CSV table of C-alpha atoms and ligand atoms in Angstrom, one decimal:
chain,number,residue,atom,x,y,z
A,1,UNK,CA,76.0,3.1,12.0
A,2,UNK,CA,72.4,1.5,11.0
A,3,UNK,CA,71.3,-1.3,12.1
A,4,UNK,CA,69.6,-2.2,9.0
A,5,UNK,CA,70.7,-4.9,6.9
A,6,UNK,CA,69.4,-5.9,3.4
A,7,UNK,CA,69.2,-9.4,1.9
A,8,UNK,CA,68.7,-9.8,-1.8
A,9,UNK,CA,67.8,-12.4,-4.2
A,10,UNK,CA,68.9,-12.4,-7.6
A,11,UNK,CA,66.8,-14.7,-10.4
A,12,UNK,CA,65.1,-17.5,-10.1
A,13,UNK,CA,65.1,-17.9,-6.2
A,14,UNK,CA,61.5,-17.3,-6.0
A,15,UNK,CA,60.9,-21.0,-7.3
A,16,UNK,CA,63.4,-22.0,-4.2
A,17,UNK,CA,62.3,-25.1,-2.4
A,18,UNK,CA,60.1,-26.2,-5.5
A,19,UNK,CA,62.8,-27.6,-8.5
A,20,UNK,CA,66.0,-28.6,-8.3
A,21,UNK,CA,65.8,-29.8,-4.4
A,22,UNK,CA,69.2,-32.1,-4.7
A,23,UNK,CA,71.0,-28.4,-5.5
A,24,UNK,CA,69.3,-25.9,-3.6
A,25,UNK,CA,67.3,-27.8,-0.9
A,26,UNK,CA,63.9,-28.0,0.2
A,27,UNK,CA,63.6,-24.8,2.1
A,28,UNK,CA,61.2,-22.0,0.2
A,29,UNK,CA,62.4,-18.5,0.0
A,30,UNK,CA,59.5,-17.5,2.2
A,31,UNK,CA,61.3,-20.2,4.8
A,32,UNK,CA,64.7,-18.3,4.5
A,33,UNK,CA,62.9,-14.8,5.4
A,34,UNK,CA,61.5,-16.2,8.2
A,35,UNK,CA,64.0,-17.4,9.5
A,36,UNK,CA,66.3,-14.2,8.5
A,37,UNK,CA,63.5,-12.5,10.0
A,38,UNK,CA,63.8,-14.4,13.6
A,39,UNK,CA,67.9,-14.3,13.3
A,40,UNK,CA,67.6,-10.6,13.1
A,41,UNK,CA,65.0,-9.8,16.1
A,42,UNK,CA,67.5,-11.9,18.4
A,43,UNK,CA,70.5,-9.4,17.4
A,44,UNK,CA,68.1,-6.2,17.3
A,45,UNK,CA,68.6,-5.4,13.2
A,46,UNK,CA,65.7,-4.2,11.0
A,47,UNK,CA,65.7,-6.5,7.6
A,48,UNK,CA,64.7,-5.2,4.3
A,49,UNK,CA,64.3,-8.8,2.4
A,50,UNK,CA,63.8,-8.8,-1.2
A,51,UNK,CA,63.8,-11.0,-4.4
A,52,UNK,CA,63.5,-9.9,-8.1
A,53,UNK,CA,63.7,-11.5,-11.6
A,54,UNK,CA,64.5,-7.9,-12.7
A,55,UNK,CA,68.5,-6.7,-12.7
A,56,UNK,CA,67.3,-3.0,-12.3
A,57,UNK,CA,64.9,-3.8,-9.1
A,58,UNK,CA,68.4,-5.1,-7.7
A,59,UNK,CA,70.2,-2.3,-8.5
A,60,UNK,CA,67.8,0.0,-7.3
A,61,UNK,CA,67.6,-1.9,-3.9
A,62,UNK,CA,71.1,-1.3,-3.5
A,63,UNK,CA,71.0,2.4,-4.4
A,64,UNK,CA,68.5,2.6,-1.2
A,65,UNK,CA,70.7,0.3,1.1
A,66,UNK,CA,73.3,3.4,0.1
A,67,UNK,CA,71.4,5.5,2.1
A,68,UNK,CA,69.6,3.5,4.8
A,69,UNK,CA,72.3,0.4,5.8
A,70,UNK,CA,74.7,-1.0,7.4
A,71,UNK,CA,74.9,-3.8,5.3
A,72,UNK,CA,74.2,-6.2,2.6
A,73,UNK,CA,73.9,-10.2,1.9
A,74,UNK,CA,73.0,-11.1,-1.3
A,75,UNK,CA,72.8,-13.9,-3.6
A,76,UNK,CA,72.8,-12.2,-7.1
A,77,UNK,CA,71.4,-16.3,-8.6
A,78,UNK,CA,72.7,-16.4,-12.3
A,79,UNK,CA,73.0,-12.6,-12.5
A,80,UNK,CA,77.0,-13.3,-10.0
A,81,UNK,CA,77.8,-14.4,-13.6
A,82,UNK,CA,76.9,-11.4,-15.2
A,83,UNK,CA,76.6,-8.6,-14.2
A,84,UNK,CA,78.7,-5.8,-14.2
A,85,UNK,CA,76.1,-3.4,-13.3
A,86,UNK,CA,75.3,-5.1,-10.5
A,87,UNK,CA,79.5,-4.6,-9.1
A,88,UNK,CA,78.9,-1.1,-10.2
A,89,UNK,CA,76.1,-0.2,-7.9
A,90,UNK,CA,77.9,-2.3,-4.9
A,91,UNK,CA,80.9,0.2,-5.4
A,92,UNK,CA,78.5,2.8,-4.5
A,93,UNK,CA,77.9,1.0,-1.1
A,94,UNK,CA,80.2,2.1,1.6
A,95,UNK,CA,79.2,-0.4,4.0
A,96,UNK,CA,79.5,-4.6,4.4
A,97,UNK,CA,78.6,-7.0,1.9
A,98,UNK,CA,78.4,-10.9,2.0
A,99,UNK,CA,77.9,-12.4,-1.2
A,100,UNK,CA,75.8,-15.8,-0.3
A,101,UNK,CA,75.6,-18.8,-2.8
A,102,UNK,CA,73.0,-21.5,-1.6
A,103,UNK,CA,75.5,-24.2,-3.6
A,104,UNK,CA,78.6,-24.7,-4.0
A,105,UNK,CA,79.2,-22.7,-7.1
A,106,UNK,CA,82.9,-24.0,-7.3
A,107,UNK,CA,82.3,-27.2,-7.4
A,108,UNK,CA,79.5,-26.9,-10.5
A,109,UNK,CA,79.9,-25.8,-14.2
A,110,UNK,CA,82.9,-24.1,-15.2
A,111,UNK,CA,80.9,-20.7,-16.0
A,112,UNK,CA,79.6,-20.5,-12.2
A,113,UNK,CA,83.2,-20.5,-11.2
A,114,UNK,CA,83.6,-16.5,-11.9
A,115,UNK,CA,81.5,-14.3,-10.0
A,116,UNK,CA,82.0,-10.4,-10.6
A,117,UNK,CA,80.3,-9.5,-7.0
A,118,UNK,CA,83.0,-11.1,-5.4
A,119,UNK,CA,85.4,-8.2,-6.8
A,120,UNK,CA,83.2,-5.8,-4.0
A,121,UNK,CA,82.4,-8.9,-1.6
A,122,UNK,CA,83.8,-8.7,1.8
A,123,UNK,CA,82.8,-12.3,2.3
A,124,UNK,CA,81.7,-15.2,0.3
A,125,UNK,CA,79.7,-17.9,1.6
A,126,UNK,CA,79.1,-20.9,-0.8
A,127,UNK,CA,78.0,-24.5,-0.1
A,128,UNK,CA,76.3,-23.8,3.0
A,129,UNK,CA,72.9,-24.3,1.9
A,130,UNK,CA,70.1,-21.6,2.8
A,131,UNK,CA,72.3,-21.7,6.2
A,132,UNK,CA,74.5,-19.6,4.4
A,133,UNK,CA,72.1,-16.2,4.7
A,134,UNK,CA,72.2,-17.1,8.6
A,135,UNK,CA,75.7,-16.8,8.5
A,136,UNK,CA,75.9,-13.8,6.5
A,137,UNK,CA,73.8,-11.5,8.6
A,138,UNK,CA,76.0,-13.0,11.9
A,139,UNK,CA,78.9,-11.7,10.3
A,140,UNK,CA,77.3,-8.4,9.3
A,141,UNK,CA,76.1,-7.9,12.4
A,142,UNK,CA,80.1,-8.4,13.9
A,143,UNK,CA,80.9,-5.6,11.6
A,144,UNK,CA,78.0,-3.1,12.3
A,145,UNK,CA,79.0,-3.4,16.0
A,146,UNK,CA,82.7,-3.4,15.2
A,147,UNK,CA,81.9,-0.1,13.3
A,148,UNK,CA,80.1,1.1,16.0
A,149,UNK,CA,82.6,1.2,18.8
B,1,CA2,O1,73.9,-21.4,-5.4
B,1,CA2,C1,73.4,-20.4,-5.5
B,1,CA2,O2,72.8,-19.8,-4.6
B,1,CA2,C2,73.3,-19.7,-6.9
B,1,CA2,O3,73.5,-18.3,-6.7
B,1,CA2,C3,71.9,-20.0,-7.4
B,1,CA2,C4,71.7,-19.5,-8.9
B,1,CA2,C5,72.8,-20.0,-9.8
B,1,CA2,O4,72.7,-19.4,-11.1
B,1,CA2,C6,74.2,-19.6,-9.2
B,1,CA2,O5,75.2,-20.1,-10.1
B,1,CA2,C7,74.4,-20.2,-7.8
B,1,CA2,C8,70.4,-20.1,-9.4
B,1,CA2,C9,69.2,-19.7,-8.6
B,1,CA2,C10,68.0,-20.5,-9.2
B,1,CA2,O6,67.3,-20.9,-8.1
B,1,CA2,C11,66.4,-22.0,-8.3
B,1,CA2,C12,66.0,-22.5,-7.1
B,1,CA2,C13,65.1,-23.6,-7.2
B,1,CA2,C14,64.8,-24.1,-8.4
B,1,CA2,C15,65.3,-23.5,-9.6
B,1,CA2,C16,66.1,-22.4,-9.5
């Protein structure tokens, strides 16, 4: 099993840390890699980290994870919502994924309440602030070395 692990960001979440800071916090995206980045050096994964206003740069990111990992996070932002072609290409993925949600999506709008990743997601974190991408790659990591024994 690989011990690399891609987190992906969906719309939007470039601006992260810079509007909106009662919902999403004051952290920058560039603060969440970093610290992805020091979470995964302690538990020896590579990270692929990646954020796109684009549905097809997501999808395509995905179609490479199908070949190179062990596992996914990712917060598809609005696109949850959306997008069936983004369930589609997690199908193709054989390995974990942890859909993350910076807020808690359940306790907003009515139309934030329906996510079609979570069909594919073996976990959902919501409500757990950027915290929640820490906690996602802990519990990939369980499973990669779970699949590994
Ligand atoms: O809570 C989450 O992480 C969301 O996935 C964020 C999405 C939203 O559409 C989902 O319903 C829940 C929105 C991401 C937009 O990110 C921004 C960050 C800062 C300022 C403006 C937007």
């Amino acid at each position: 099993m690989t011990r690399l692990v891609f987190v992906l960001n969906g719309p939007n979440l470039n601006l992260l840390g810079k509007r909106q800071p009662h919902i999403y916090g004051h952290e920058t995206l560039a603060d969440v890699e970093r610290d992805c980045r020091s979470l995964c050096a302690e538990l020896n994964l590579d990270l692929r980290f990646h954020q796109s206003n684009r549905e097809y740069e997501i999808i395509d990111w995905i179609h490479e994870a199908r070949e190179t990992a062990g596992g996914i996070a990712i917060n598809p932002a609005a696109f949850t919502h959306t997008s069936v072609a983004i369930l589609d290409a997690l199908n193709t993925f054989d390995s974990p994924v942890i859909e993350v949600h910076i807020s808690n999506v359940h306790k907003r709008e009515a139309f934030r309440h329906h996510s079609f990743v979570s069909q594919r997601a073996d976990a959902v974190i919501a409500g757990a602030g950027t915290q929640g991408y820490l906690l996602a790659i802990r519990r990939l990591h369980r499973l990669i070395e779970e699949a590994s024994k």
